mmCIF file of C-alpha atoms in Angstrom:
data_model
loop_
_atom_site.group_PDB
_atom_site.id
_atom_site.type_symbol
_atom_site.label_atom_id
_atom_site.label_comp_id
_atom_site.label_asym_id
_atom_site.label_seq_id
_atom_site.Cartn_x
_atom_site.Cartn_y
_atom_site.Cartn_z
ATOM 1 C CA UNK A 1 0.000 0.000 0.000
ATOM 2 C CA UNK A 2 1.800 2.943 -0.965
ATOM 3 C CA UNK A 3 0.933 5.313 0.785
ATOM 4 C CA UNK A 4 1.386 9.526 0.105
ATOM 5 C CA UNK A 5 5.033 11.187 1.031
ATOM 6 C CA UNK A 6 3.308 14.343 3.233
ATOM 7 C CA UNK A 7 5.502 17.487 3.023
ATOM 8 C CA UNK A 8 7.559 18.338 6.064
ATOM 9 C CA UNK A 9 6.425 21.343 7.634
ATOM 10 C CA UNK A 10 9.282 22.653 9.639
ATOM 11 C CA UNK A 11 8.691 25.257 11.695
ATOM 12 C CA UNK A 12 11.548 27.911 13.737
ATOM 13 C CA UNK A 13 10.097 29.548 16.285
ATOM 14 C CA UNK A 14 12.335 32.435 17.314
ATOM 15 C CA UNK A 15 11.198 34.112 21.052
ATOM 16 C CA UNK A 16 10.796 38.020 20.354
ATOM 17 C CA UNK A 17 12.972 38.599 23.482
ATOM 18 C CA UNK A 18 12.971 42.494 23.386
ATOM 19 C CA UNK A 19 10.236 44.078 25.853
ATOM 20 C CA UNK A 20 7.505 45.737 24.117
ATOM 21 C CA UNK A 21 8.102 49.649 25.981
ATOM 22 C CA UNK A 22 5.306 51.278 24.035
ATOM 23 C CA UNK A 23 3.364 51.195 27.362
ATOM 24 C CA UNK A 24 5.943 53.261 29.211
ATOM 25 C CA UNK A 25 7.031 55.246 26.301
ATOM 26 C CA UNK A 26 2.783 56.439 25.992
ATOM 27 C CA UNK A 27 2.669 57.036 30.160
ATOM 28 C CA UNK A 28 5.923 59.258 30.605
ATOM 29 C CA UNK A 29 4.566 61.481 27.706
ATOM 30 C CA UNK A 30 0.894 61.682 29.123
ATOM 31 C CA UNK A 31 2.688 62.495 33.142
ATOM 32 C CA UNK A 32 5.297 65.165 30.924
ATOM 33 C CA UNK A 33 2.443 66.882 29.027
ATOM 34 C CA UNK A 34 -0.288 66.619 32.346
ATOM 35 C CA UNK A 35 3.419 68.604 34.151
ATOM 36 C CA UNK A 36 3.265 71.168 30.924
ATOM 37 C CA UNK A 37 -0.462 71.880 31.302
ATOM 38 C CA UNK A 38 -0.167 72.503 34.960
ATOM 39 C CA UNK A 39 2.553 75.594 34.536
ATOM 40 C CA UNK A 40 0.427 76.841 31.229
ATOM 41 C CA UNK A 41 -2.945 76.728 33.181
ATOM 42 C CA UNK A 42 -1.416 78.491 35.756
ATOM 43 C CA UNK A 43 -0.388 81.348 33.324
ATOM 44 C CA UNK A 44 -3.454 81.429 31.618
ATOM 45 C CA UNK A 45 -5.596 82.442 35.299
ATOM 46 C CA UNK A 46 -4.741 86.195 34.038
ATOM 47 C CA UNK A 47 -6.127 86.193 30.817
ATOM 48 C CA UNK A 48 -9.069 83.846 30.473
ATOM 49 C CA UNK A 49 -10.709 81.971 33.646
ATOM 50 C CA UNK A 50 -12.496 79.416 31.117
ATOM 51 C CA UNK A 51 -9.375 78.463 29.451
ATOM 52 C CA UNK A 52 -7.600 78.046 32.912
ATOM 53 C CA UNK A 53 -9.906 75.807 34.194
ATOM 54 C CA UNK A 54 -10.051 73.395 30.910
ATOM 55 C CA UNK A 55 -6.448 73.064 30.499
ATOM 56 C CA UNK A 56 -6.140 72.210 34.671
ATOM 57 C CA UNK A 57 -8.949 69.963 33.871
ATOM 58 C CA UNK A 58 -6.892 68.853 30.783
ATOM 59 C CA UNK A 59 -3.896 68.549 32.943
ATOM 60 C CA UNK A 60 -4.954 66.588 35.801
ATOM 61 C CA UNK A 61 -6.606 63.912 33.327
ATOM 62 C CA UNK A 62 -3.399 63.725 31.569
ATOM 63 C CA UNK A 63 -1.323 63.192 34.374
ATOM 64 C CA UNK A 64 -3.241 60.701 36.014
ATOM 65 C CA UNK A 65 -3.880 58.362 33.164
ATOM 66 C CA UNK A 66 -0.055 59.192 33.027
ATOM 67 C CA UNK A 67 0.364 57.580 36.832
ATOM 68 C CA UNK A 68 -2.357 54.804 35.619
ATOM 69 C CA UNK A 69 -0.396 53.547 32.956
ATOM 70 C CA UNK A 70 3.052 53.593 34.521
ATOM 71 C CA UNK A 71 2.430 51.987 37.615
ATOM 72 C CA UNK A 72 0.708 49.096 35.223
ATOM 73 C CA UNK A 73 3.607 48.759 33.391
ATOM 74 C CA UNK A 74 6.079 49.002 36.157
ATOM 75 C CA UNK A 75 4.194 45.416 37.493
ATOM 76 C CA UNK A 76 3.739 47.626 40.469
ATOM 77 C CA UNK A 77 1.141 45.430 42.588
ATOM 78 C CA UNK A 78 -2.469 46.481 42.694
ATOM 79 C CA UNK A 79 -2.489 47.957 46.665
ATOM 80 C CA UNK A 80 0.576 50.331 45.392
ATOM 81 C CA UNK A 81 -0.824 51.019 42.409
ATOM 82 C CA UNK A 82 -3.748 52.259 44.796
ATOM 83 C CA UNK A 83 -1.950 54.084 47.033
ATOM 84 C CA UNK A 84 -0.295 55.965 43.825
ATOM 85 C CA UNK A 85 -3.364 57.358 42.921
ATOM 86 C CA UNK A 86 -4.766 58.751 46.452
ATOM 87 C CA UNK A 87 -1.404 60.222 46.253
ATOM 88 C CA UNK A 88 -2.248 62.239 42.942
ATOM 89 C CA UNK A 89 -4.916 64.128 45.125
ATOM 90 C CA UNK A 90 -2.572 65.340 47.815
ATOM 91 C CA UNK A 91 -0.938 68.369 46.980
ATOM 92 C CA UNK A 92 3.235 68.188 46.667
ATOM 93 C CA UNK A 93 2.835 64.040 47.525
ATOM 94 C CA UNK A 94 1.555 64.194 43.663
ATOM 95 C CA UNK A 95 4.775 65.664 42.054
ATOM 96 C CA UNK A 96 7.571 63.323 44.477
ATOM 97 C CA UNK A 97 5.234 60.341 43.456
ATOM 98 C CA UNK A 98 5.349 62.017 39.465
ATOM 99 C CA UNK A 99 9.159 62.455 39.978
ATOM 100 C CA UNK A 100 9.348 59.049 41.452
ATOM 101 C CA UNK A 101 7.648 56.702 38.575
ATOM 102 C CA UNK A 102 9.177 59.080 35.759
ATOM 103 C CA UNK A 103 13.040 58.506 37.150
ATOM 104 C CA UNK A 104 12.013 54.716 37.024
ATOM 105 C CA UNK A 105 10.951 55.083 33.597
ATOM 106 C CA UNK A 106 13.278 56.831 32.363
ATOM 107 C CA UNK A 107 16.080 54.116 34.123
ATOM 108 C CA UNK A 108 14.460 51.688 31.770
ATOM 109 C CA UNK A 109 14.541 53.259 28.730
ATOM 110 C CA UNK A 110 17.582 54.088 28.877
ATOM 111 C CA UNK A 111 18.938 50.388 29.700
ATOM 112 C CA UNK A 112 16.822 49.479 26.330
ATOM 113 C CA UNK A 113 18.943 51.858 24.623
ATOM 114 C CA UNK A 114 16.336 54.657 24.113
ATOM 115 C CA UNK A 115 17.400 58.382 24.478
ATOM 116 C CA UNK A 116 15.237 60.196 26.954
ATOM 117 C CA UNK A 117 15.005 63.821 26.956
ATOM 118 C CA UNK A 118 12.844 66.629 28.351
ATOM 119 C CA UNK A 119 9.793 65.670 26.448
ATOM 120 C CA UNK A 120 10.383 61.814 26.874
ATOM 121 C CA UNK A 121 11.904 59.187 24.524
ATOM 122 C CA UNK A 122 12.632 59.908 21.030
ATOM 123 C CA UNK A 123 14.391 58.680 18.433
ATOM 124 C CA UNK A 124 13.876 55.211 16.104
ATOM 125 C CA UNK A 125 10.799 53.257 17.192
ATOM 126 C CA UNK A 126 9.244 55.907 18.731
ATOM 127 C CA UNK A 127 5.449 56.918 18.174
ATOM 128 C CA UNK A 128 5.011 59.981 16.293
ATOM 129 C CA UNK A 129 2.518 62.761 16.581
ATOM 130 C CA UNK A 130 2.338 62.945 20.199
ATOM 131 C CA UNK A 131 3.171 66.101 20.735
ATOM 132 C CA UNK A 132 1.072 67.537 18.151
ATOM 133 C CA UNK A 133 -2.087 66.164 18.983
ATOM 134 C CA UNK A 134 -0.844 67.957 22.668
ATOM 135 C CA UNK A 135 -0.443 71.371 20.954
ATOM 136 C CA UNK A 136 -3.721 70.737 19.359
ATOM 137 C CA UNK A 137 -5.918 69.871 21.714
ATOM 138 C CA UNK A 138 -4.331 73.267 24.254
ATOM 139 C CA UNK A 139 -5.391 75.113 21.513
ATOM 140 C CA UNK A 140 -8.718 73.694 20.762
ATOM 141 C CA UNK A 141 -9.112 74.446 25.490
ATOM 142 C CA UNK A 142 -7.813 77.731 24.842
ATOM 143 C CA UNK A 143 -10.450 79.026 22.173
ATOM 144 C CA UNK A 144 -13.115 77.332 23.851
ATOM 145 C CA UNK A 145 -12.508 78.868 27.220
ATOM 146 C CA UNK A 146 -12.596 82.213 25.867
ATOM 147 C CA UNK A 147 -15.733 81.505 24.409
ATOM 148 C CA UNK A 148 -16.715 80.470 27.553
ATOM 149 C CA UNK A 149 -15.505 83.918 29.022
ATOM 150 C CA UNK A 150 -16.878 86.170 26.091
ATOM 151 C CA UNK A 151 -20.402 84.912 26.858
ATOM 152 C CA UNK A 152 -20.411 84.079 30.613
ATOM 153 C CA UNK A 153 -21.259 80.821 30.758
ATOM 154 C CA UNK A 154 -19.232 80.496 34.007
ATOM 155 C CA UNK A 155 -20.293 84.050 35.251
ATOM 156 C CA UNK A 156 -22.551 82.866 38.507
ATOM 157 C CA UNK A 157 -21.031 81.131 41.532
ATOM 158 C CA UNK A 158 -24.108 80.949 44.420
ATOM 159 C CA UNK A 159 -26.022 83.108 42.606
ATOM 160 C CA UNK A 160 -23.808 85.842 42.126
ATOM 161 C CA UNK A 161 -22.315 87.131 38.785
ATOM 162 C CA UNK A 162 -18.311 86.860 38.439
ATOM 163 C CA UNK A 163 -16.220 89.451 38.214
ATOM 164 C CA UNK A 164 -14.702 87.597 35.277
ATOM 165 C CA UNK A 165 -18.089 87.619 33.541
ATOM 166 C CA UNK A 166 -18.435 91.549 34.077
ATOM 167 C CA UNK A 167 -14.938 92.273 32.492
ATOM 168 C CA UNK A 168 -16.779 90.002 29.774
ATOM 169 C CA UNK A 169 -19.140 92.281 29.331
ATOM 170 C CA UNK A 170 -17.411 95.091 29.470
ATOM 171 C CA UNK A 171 -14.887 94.421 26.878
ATOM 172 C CA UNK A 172 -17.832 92.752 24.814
ATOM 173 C CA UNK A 173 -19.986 96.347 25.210
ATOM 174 C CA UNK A 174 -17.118 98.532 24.958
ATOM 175 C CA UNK A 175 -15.540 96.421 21.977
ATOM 176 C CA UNK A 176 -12.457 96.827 23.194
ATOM 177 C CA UNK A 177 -10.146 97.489 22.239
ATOM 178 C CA UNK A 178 -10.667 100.834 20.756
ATOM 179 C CA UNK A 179 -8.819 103.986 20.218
ATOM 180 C CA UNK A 180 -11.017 106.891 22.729
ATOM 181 C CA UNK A 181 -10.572 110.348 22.870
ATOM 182 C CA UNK A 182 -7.706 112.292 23.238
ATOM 183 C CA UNK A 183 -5.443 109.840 22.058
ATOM 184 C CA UNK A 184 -6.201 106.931 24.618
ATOM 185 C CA UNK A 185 -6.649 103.378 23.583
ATOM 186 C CA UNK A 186 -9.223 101.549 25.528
ATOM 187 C CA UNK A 187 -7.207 98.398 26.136
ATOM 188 C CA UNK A 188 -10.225 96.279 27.945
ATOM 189 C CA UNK A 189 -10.893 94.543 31.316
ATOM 190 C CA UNK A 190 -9.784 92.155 33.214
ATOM 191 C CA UNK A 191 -9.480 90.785 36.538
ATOM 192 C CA UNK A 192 -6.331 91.403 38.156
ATOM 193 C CA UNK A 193 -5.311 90.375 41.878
ATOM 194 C CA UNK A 194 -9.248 90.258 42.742
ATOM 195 C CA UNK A 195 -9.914 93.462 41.581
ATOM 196 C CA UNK A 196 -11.739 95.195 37.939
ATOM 197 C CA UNK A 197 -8.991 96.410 36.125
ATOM 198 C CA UNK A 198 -9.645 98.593 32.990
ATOM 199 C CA UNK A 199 -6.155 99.091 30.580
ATOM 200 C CA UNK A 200 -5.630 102.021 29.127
ATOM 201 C CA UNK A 201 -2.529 103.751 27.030
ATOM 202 C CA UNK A 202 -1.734 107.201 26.619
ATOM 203 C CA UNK A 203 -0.848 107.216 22.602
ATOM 204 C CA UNK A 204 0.761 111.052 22.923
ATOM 205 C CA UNK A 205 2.430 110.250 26.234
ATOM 206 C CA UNK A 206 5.950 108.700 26.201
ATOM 207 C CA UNK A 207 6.840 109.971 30.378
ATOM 208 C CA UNK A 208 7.319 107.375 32.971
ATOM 209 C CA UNK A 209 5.039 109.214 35.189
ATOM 210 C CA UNK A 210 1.710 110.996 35.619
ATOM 211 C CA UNK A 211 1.714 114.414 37.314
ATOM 212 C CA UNK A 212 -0.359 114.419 40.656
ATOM 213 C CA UNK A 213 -2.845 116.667 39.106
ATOM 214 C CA UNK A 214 -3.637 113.689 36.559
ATOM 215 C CA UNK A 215 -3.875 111.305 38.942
ATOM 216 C CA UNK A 216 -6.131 112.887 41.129
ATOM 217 C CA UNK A 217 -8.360 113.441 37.816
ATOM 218 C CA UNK A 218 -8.436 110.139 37.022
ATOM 219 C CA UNK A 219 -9.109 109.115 40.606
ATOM 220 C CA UNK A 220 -12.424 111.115 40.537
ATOM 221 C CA UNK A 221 -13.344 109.585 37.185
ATOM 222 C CA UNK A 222 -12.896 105.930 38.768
ATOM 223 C CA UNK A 223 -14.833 106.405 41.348
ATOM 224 C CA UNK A 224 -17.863 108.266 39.339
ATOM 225 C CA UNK A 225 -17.483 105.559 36.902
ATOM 226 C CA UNK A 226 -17.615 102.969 39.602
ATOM 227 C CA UNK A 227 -20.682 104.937 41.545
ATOM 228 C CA UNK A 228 -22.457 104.784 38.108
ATOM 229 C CA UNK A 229 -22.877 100.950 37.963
ATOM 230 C CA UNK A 230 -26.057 99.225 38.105
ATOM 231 C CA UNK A 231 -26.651 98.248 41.545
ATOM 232 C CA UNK A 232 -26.605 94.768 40.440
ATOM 233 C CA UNK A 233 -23.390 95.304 39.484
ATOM 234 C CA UNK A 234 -21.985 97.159 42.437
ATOM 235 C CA UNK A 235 -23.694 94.383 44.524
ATOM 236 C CA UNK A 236 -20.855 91.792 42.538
ATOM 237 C CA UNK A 237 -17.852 94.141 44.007
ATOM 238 C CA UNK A 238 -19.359 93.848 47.344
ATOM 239 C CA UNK A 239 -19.729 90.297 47.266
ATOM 240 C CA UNK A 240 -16.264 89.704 45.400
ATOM 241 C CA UNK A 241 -14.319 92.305 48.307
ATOM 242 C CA UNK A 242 -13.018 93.899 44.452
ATOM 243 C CA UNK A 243 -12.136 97.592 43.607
ATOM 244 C CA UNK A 244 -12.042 99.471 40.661
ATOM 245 C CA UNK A 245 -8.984 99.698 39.225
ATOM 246 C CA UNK A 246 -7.624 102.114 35.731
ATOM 247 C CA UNK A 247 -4.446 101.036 34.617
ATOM 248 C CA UNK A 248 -2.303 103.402 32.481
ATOM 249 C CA UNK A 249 0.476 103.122 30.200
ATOM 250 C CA UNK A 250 2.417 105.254 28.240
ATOM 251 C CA UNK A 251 3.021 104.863 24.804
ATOM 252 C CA UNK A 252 6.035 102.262 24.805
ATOM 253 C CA UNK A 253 3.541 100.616 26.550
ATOM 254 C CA UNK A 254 5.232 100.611 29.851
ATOM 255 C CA UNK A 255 2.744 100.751 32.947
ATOM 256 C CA UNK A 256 2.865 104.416 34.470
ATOM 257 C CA UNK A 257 0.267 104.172 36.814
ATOM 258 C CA UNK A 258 -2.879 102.130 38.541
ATOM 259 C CA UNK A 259 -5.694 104.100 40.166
ATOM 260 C CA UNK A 260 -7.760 102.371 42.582
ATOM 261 C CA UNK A 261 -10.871 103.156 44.112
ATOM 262 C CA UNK A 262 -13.846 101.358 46.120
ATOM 263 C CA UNK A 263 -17.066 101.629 46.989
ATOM 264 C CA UNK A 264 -15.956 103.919 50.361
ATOM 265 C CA UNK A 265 -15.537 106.586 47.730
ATOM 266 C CA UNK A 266 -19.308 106.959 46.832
ATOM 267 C CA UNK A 267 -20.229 108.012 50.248
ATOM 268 C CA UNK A 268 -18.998 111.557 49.021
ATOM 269 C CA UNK A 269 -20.596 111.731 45.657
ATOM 270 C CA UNK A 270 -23.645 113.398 44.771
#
């Protein structure tokens, strides 16, 4: 019986040896960018309060998916890799326990032959895009927080308008900014140190100074224009502890003076 010569199927199987880092590589960028967020939010508290409090938002999300995913690929057991995360709501504990799993990661990198810099590891084998996406995404926060500001969305807290949504307002009404009168440039409003501050800039004026006389002008104008607002309105500076502040600059645009007045000062208006 003859029977059929079957083919030899010979098979190598070679063990992929090398450690698949992608893991790590993904978590140290999240923690870096969730770090980068933090300091950018932190600048941004001056110039748009909805922006600030997307990209913290933004941050904190980053970083602890960031602590999630390196502590997972660490093989740190599941009671540490607890006790990481309470420690990303503790103020300072988060950034030694931040420092602590990055300085890991970046030990092991390193040993697989991977150059780690500032903004992670990069060279061959790395993911691309990273970044990018990043940059995209702060500026997609950033232009949706100022929407948020430009039409108040966040302007009550119990009950009571923000200051942040009366600068709002004010620059939204005023459509700042807007050359005035006399050569002055209505810069616009913000909130500055917990108080209304309105920008201004002499165009004609290049001193480093105003003369007393000015100032005391300007003073009395404050404090009329302050008066003049709605009670509603005065009712927010009341609430807020916030004064009424003109800030003037010359026309390098350096800051020659800030004029602040309260409510005290209505007591001796008409």
């Amino acid at each position: 019986m003859n029977q059929t010569a079957q083919p030899s199927l010979d098979f190598e199987l070679i063990a992929d040896d090398e450690p698949d880092l992608s893991g790590l590589m993904l978590g140290q960028r999240l923690a870096i960018a969730g770090v980068l967020l933090y300091f950018v939010s932190s600048a941004l508290t001056k110039t748009s309060l909805g922006a600030m409090a997307l990209v913290a938002l933004a941050s904190f999300v980053f970083t602890l998916l960031g602590a999630i995913r390196l502590s997972g690929e660490l093989g740190f057991s599941l009671p540490k890799r607890v006790l990481i995360l309470l420690g990303f709501f503790v103020p300072l504990v988060n950034l030694v326990v931040l420092l602590g799993l990055n300085r890991r990661v970046t030990s092991a990198l390193r040993d697989a032959s991977y150059s780690v810099g500032l903004f992670g590891a990069y060279g061959d084998g790395v993911p691309k895009g990273f970044w990018l996406r990043v940059l995209l995404l702060f500026i997609a926060l950033v232009a949706l927080g100022k929407f948020i500001d430009s039409y108040g969305l966040h302007a009550r807290v119990d009950g009571t308008p923000s200051l942040a949504a009366l600068t709002a307002d004010f620059n939204r009404e005023t459509k700042a900014p807007r050359v005035l009168d006399d050569g002055v440039r209505l810069d616009g409003a913000d909130v500055f140190g917990g108080d209304f501050r309105v920008r201004m800039t002499l165009l004609n004026f290049a001193g480093t100074a105003l003369p007393p006389d000015r100032r005391i002008k300007i003073r009395e104008v404050a404090a009329q224009n302050l008066c003049a607002l709605p009670e509603k309105m005065r009712d927010v500076f009341t609430a807020r502890k916030a004064r009424f502040m003109y800030e003037m600059h010359n026309a390098r645009g350096d800051m020659i003076a800030q004029i602040l007045v309260s409510l005290d000062a209505c007591a001796g208006l008409p």
